[in-house]
């Protein structure tokens, strides 16, 4: 289950995700609407949840009382599997001790902190509301809590962050004892402040090659610290991989709730309208829905695997998904060609993605479509 919390206490210059400014009144309306939607999700199946993820937006922008109400909704409506992973995203300036206490008491066992960089100058320029010192203090406080997995986000190629500062950012993640990091190359999203500043010639961005070099350097530094790349944008020490993200790329079904959230159950897909006002006012969450064909469903679930270092057990996938002989033969030829090109390796029935293959995961995926 993914729950989208659309609130932030400001808007970062690069952010193209759906979010809205936090107010207590609007957040209360949102939670009431979310209760209605979760009633429907819970009624659609009684299997225990294996992973839960509160993303956004900034879930920790909610007050401690609101977070308590939110976690209570989950406890009242769902069975949670033994050993389930429950993740909450937060920012350093909003992850107060009382909020963290509410989350841990509810059963949250993983927190992902939006750091992006430890450069105060760059943080201020892109509109982040925390400082490097605040980030370090929050990380140190959280990693000391028994049983809590802590990770962070970093962005490579931020304007104003030199190559040396980037190297220091990654080294700081290692020094602070974080065992998971999500690392993204900066993307220019249409409509953002960064997009307009770049188009107006007021800011210079790293080239694609420069960003790629920084991502490669990041992989080397993290790898030396035992934090290995297991997905295109994610790194973890052994046993600290994010089960929720793995479920997406292994092609599992998932529910989404909140404005802008997506669900995939069988061949049914639905995406909630990213509009907080419409979400609050509607009796049922407004959304777009579609049912994909059997072949399209198989193709999508197949190609997701190549974002993962573990790749795919081809024989097991085809048997479990009842893939027809023609499609299986076509895929087999593609897999073998990518082995020859060094993008995949083969070990028995399993095709694993090489580092270069993960860099070209989109190209691999596209080759199997159509």
C-alpha positions as a Python dict, from the first residue, in 0.01 Angstrom:
ca = {
    (1, 'X'): (0, 0, 0),
    (2, 'X'): (128, 342, -100),
    (3, 'X'): (-29, 651, 59),
    (4, 'X'): (44, 987, -99),
    (5, 'X'): (63, 1272, 151),
    (6, 'X'): (55, 1583, -71),
    (7, 'X'): (167, 1846, 180),
    (8, 'X'): (495, 2037, 198),
    (9, 'X'): (604, 2344, 391),
    (10, 'X'): (740, 2497, 69),
    (11, 'X'): (818, 2410, -293),
    (12, 'X'): (1168, 2311, -403),
    (13, 'X'): (1292, 2460, -729),
    (14, 'X'): (1336, 2123, -903),
    (15, 'X'): (1024, 1940, -779),
    (16, 'X'): (772, 1821, -1036),
    (17, 'X'): (579, 1593, -799),
    (18, 'X'): (226, 1686, -701),
    (19, 'X'): (223, 1871, -370),
    (20, 'X'): (43, 2158, -202),
    (21, 'X'): (118, 2388, 89),
    (22, 'X'): (33, 2256, 434),
    (23, 'X'): (-243, 2401, 646),
    (24, 'X'): (-401, 2231, 946),
    (25, 'X'): (-753, 2271, 809),
    (26, 'X'): (-666, 2133, 466),
    (27, 'X'): (-476, 1841, 620),
    (28, 'X'): (-778, 1749, 835),
    (29, 'X'): (-1000, 1751, 526),
    (30, 'X'): (-750, 1535, 343),
    (31, 'X'): (-739, 1280, 625),
    (32, 'X'): (-1118, 1253, 626),
    (33, 'X'): (-1119, 1193, 250),
    (34, 'X'): (-836, 942, 287),
    (35, 'X'): (-1041, 750, 543),
    (36, 'X'): (-1317, 711, 285),
    (37, 'X'): (-1075, 587, 21),
    (38, 'X'): (-902, 345, 257),
    (39, 'X'): (-1241, 199, 349),
    (40, 'X'): (-1278, 104, -16),
    (41, 'X'): (-924, -33, -43),
    (42, 'X'): (-971, -246, 269),
    (43, 'X'): (-1305, -379, 142),
    (44, 'X'): (-1149, -494, -187),
    (45, 'X'): (-931, -761, -26),
    (46, 'X'): (-833, -896, 314),
    (47, 'X'): (-480, -1019, 244),
    (48, 'X'): (-229, -879, 494),
    (49, 'X'): (-14, -589, 376),
    (50, 'X'): (347, -687, 312),
    (51, 'X'): (476, -331, 267),
    (52, 'X'): (341, 14, 348),
    (53, 'X'): (487, 339, 222),
    (54, 'X'): (389, 697, 310),
    (55, 'X'): (535, 927, 43),
    (56, 'X'): (468, 1271, -89),
    (57, 'X'): (494, 1556, -66),
    (58, 'X'): (637, 1541, 283),
    (59, 'X'): (445, 1308, 516),
    (60, 'X'): (629, 1452, 816),
    (61, 'X'): (473, 1792, 738),
    (62, 'X'): (163, 1660, 919),
    (63, 'X'): (141, 1731, 1291),
    (64, 'X'): (208, 1458, 1546),
    (65, 'X'): (-164, 1432, 1612),
    (66, 'X'): (-240, 1399, 1243),
    (67, 'X'): (26, 1133, 1199),
    (68, 'X'): (-130, 946, 1490),
    (69, 'X'): (-470, 968, 1318),
    (70, 'X'): (-317, 849, 991),
    (71, 'X'): (-140, 547, 1138),
    (72, 'X'): (-456, 462, 1330),
    (73, 'X'): (-648, 444, 1002),
    (74, 'X'): (-411, 174, 885),
    (75, 'X'): (-431, -24, 1209),
    (76, 'X'): (-813, -9, 1209),
    (77, 'X'): (-857, -125, 848),
    (78, 'X'): (-575, -360, 755),
    (79, 'X'): (-396, -668, 870),
    (80, 'X'): (-22, -620, 853),
    (81, 'X'): (192, -922, 773),
    (82, 'X'): (453, -1038, 1021),
    (83, 'X'): (783, -871, 937),
    (84, 'X'): (616, -616, 710),
    (85, 'X'): (817, -311, 605),
    (86, 'X'): (656, 26, 686),
    (87, 'X'): (834, 329, 541),
    (88, 'X'): (771, 700, 592),
    (89, 'X'): (941, 982, 404),
    (90, 'X'): (1037, 1296, 592),
    (91, 'X'): (1250, 1609, 580),
    (92, 'X'): (1508, 1706, 844),
    (93, 'X'): (1320, 2019, 952),
    (94, 'X'): (990, 1836, 1011),
    (95, 'X'): (1105, 1505, 1165),
    (96, 'X'): (1065, 1617, 1527),
    (97, 'X'): (1115, 1373, 1813),
    (98, 'X'): (743, 1361, 1896),
    (99, 'X'): (650, 1279, 1536),
    (100, 'X'): (914, 1008, 1516),
    (101, 'X'): (781, 866, 1843),
    (102, 'X'): (428, 844, 1700),
    (103, 'X'): (556, 664, 1392),
    (104, 'X'): (769, 414, 1582),
    (105, 'X'): (487, 339, 1827),
    (106, 'X'): (262, 261, 1529),
    (107, 'X'): (509, 12, 1385),
    (108, 'X'): (699, 220, 1130),
    (109, 'X'): (1040, 58, 1087),
    (110, 'X'): (1193, 254, 802),
    (111, 'X'): (1241, 629, 751),
    (112, 'X'): (1368, 789, 433),
    (113, 'X'): (1509, 1141, 479),
    (114, 'X'): (1512, 1395, 197),
    (115, 'X'): (1867, 1531, 218),
    (116, 'X'): (1957, 1599, -152),
    (117, 'X'): (2291, 1761, -55),
    (118, 'X'): (2490, 1875, 247),
    (119, 'X'): (2577, 2207, 81),
    (120, 'X'): (2399, 2488, 268),
    (121, 'X'): (2438, 2723, -26),
    (122, 'X'): (2275, 2478, -268),
    (123, 'X'): (2001, 2388, -19),
    (124, 'X'): (1906, 2753, 17),
    (125, 'X'): (1919, 2816, -357),
    (126, 'X'): (1676, 2535, -437),
    (127, 'X'): (1434, 2629, -161),
    (128, 'X'): (1498, 2348, 87),
    (129, 'X'): (1393, 2442, 439),
    (130, 'X'): (1669, 2265, 630),
    (131, 'X'): (2044, 2307, 678),
    (132, 'X'): (2323, 2054, 651),
    (133, 'X'): (2367, 2064, 1030),
    (134, 'X'): (1998, 1985, 1084),
    (135, 'X'): (2023, 1694, 841),
    (136, 'X'): (2326, 1550, 1017),
    (137, 'X'): (2165, 1584, 1360),
    (138, 'X'): (1843, 1409, 1249),
    (139, 'X'): (2037, 1125, 1086),
    (140, 'X'): (2251, 1071, 1396),
    (141, 'X'): (1939, 1068, 1614),
    (142, 'X'): (1753, 820, 1396),
    (143, 'X'): (2035, 573, 1323),
    (144, 'X'): (2079, 530, 1699),
    (145, 'X'): (1724, 391, 1737),
    (146, 'X'): (1722, 10, 1759),
    (147, 'X'): (1542, -171, 1479),
    (148, 'X'): (1492, 138, 1264),
    (149, 'X'): (1626, 136, 909),
    (150, 'X'): (1728, 482, 791),
    (151, 'X'): (1799, 597, 438),
    (152, 'X'): (1827, 922, 248),
    (153, 'X'): (1784, 1082, -94),
    (154, 'X'): (2065, 1255, -283),
    (155, 'X'): (2051, 1441, -615),
    (156, 'X'): (2351, 1443, -848),
    (157, 'X'): (2405, 1747, -1069),
    (158, 'X'): (2249, 2015, -852),
    (159, 'X'): (2351, 2365, -959),
    (160, 'X'): (2613, 2516, -729),
    (161, 'X'): (2742, 2179, -603),
    (162, 'X'): (3099, 2125, -721),
    (163, 'X'): (3249, 1785, -799),
    (164, 'X'): (3437, 1797, -471),
    (165, 'X'): (3124, 1889, -273),
    (166, 'X'): (2936, 1604, -437),
    (167, 'X'): (3208, 1361, -336),
    (168, 'X'): (3185, 1495, 18),
    (169, 'X'): (2804, 1450, 16),
    (170, 'X'): (2839, 1080, -63),
    (171, 'X'): (3120, 1034, 188),
    (172, 'X'): (2904, 1201, 455),
    (173, 'X'): (2626, 948, 392),
    (174, 'X'): (2878, 672, 459),
    (175, 'X'): (3029, 844, 764),
    (176, 'X'): (2687, 893, 925),
    (177, 'X'): (2615, 521, 901),
    (178, 'X'): (2327, 528, 653),
    (179, 'X'): (2273, 184, 501),
    (180, 'X'): (2040, 291, 221),
    (181, 'X'): (2055, 575, -30),
    (182, 'X'): (1832, 671, -322),
    (183, 'X'): (2043, 868, -570),
    (184, 'X'): (1895, 1048, -867),
    (185, 'X'): (2038, 1256, -1146),
    (186, 'X'): (1879, 1600, -1153),
    (187, 'X'): (1598, 1614, -1407),
    (188, 'X'): (1456, 1935, -1550),
    (189, 'X'): (1078, 1918, -1499),
    (190, 'X'): (863, 2148, -1707),
    (191, 'X'): (685, 2414, -1503),
    (192, 'X'): (926, 2412, -1209),
    (193, 'X'): (1119, 2718, -1096),
    (194, 'X'): (1442, 2548, -1201),
    (195, 'X'): (1301, 2492, -1550),
    (196, 'X'): (1224, 2862, -1592),
    (197, 'X'): (1558, 2972, -1447),
    (198, 'X'): (1744, 2742, -1684),
    (199, 'X'): (1544, 2847, -1990),
    (200, 'X'): (1597, 3211, -1898),
    (201, 'X'): (1973, 3161, -1888),
    (202, 'X'): (1992, 3248, -1519),
    (203, 'X'): (2136, 2915, -1410),
    (204, 'X'): (2377, 2657, -1550),
    (205, 'X'): (2314, 2286, -1510),
    (206, 'X'): (2559, 1999, -1533),
    (207, 'X'): (2568, 1824, -1869),
    (208, 'X'): (2435, 1469, -1898),
    (209, 'X'): (2793, 1341, -1909),
    (210, 'X'): (2889, 1538, -1597),
    (211, 'X'): (2589, 1402, -1409),
    (212, 'X'): (2664, 1049, -1528),
    (213, 'X'): (3023, 1085, -1402),
    (214, 'X'): (2896, 1192, -1060),
    (215, 'X'): (2656, 900, -1042),
    (216, 'X'): (2939, 663, -1130),
    (217, 'X'): (3160, 816, -862),
    (218, 'X'): (2876, 784, -612),
    (219, 'X'): (2840, 413, -692),
    (220, 'X'): (3213, 361, -634),
    (221, 'X'): (3219, 542, -298),
    (222, 'X'): (2906, 374, -166),
    (223, 'X'): (3023, 35, -295),
    (224, 'X'): (3353, 66, -110),
    (225, 'X'): (3147, 126, 207),
    (226, 'X'): (2943, -189, 146),
    (227, 'X'): (2637, -3, 18),
    (228, 'X'): (2580, -166, -320),
    (229, 'X'): (2362, -64, -612),
    (230, 'X'): (2065, -300, -628),
    (231, 'X'): (1832, -91, -847),
    (232, 'X'): (1886, 183, -1103),
    (233, 'X'): (1860, 460, -840),
    (234, 'X'): (1895, 272, -511),
    (235, 'X'): (2187, 147, -300),
    (236, 'X'): (2184, -61, 16),
    (237, 'X'): (2394, -269, 248),
    (238, 'X'): (2297, -637, 236),
    (239, 'X'): (1958, -681, 402),
    (240, 'X'): (1872, -310, 393),
    (241, 'X'): (1709, -304, 48),
    (242, 'X'): (1368, -136, 35),
    (243, 'X'): (1112, -416, 5),
    (244, 'X'): (842, -176, -114),
    (245, 'X'): (1047, -59, -410),
    (246, 'X'): (1156, -415, -487),
    (247, 'X'): (789, -516, -503),
    (248, 'X'): (723, -256, -775),
    (249, 'X'): (1009, -374, -994),
    (250, 'X'): (933, -742, -938),
    (251, 'X'): (592, -675, -1088),
    (252, 'X'): (379, -723, -779),
    (253, 'X'): (35, -567, -737),
    (254, 'X'): (-6, -259, -521),
    (255, 'X'): (-272, -25, -391),
    (256, 'X'): (-235, 353, -396),
    (257, 'X'): (-435, 607, -195),
    (258, 'X'): (-430, 986, -188),
    (259, 'X'): (-438, 1248, -465),
    (260, 'X'): (-206, 1147, -750),
    (261, 'X'): (-146, 793, -618),
    (262, 'X'): (-157, 497, -858),
    (263, 'X'): (-279, 139, -812),
    (264, 'X'): (-211, -178, -1011),
    (265, 'X'): (-423, -483, -931),
    (266, 'X'): (-415, -755, -1195),
    (267, 'X'): (-474, -587, -1530),
    (268, 'X'): (-661, -295, -1371),
    (269, 'X'): (-476, 33, -1339),
    (270, 'X'): (-603, 350, -1181),
    (271, 'X'): (-448, 686, -1104),
    (272, 'X'): (-608, 934, -868),
    (273, 'X'): (-646, 1289, -993),
    (274, 'X'): (-368, 1510, -845),
    (275, 'X'): (-609, 1770, -705),
    (276, 'X'): (-640, 1805, -327),
    (277, 'X'): (-959, 2013, -342),
    (278, 'X'): (-1136, 1762, -566),
    (279, 'X'): (-1007, 1478, -348),
    (280, 'X'): (-1144, 1633, -30),
    (281, 'X'): (-1485, 1720, -175),
    (282, 'X'): (-1560, 1399, -366),
    (283, 'X'): (-1747, 1109, -207),
    (284, 'X'): (-1510, 877, -394),
    (285, 'X'): (-1156, 970, -500),
    (286, 'X'): (-1165, 1106, -858),
    (287, 'X'): (-943, 895, -1082),
    (288, 'X'): (-862, 764, -1428),
    (289, 'X'): (-905, 390, -1479),
    (290, 'X'): (-810, 142, -1748),
    (291, 'X'): (-773, -231, -1802),
    (292, 'X'): (-468, -331, -2004),
    (293, 'X'): (-448, -630, -2236),
    (294, 'X'): (-301, -960, -2122),
    (295, 'X'): (6, -909, -2342),
    (296, 'X'): (63, -551, -2226),
    (297, 'X'): (36, -660, -1864),
    (298, 'X'): (293, -937, -1920),
    (299, 'X'): (531, -705, -2106),
    (300, 'X'): (526, -440, -1835),
    (301, 'X'): (579, -684, -1551),
    (302, 'X'): (861, -848, -1747),
    (303, 'X'): (1057, -532, -1831),
    (304, 'X'): (1039, -390, -1478),
    (305, 'X'): (1289, -654, -1362),
    (306, 'X'): (1576, -505, -1559),
    (307, 'X'): (1592, -207, -1326),
    (308, 'X'): (1711, -453, -1063),
    (309, 'X'): (2058, -598, -1024),
    (310, 'X'): (1895, -936, -949),
    (311, 'X'): (1725, -931, -1291),
    (312, 'X'): (1476, -1209, -1359),
    (313, 'X'): (1438, -1585, -1327),
    (314, 'X'): (1305, -1624, -1681),
    (315, 'X'): (1175, -1980, -1653),
    (316, 'X'): (996, -1910, -1325),
    (317, 'X'): (843, -1587, -1456),
    (318, 'X'): (712, -1749, -1775),
    (319, 'X'): (567, -2045, -1587),
    (320, 'X'): (410, -1833, -1314),
    (321, 'X'): (259, -1583, -1559),
    (322, 'X'): (163, -1847, -1819),
    (323, 'X'): (357, -1674, -2097),
    (324, 'X'): (277, -1813, -2442),
    (325, 'X'): (538, -1989, -2654),
    (326, 'X'): (562, -1714, -2916),
    (327, 'X'): (619, -1432, -2669),
    (328, 'X'): (859, -1646, -2466),
    (329, 'X'): (1068, -1721, -2776),
    (330, 'X'): (1081, -1353, -2874),
    (331, 'X'): (1191, -1255, -2525),
    (332, 'X'): (1452, -1532, -2516),
    (333, 'X'): (1618, -1394, -2828),
    (334, 'X'): (1629, -1045, -2680),
    (335, 'X'): (1775, -1168, -2353),
    (336, 'X'): (2051, -1360, -2527),
    (337, 'X'): (2144, -1057, -2739),
    (338, 'X'): (2175, -839, -2430),
    (339, 'X'): (2403, -1101, -2274),
    (340, 'X'): (2626, -1074, -2580),
    (341, 'X'): (2628, -693, -2546),
    (342, 'X'): (2728, -711, -2179),
    (343, 'X'): (2406, -557, -2047),
    (344, 'X'): (2291, -883, -1887),
    (345, 'X'): (2464, -1191, -1752),
    (346, 'X'): (2316, -1540, -1744),
    (347, 'X'): (2335, -1790, -1460),
    (348, 'X'): (2110, -2086, -1534),
    (349, 'X'): (1757, -1952, -1578),
    (350, 'X'): (1838, -1615, -1421),
    (351, 'X'): (1937, -1313, -1625),
    (352, 'X'): (2099, -1046, -1409),
    (353, 'X'): (2150, -682, -1499),
    (354, 'X'): (2508, -553, -1516),
    (355, 'X'): (2604, -204, -1397),
    (356, 'X'): (2605, -85, -1757),
    (357, 'X'): (2273, -261, -1811),
    (358, 'X'): (2115, -68, -1524),
    (359, 'X'): (2243, 254, -1681),
    (360, 'X'): (2061, 151, -1999),
    (361, 'X'): (1757, -9, -1831),
    (362, 'X'): (1512, 212, -2023),
    (363, 'X'): (1663, 107, -2356),
    (364, 'X'): (1643, -261, -2257),
    (365, 'X'): (1279, -217, -2158),
    (366, 'X'): (1187, -37, -2480),
    (367, 'X'): (1335, -315, -2691),
    (368, 'X'): (1081, -562, -2550),
    (369, 'X'): (777, -340, -2609),
    (370, 'X'): (561, -334, -2919),
}
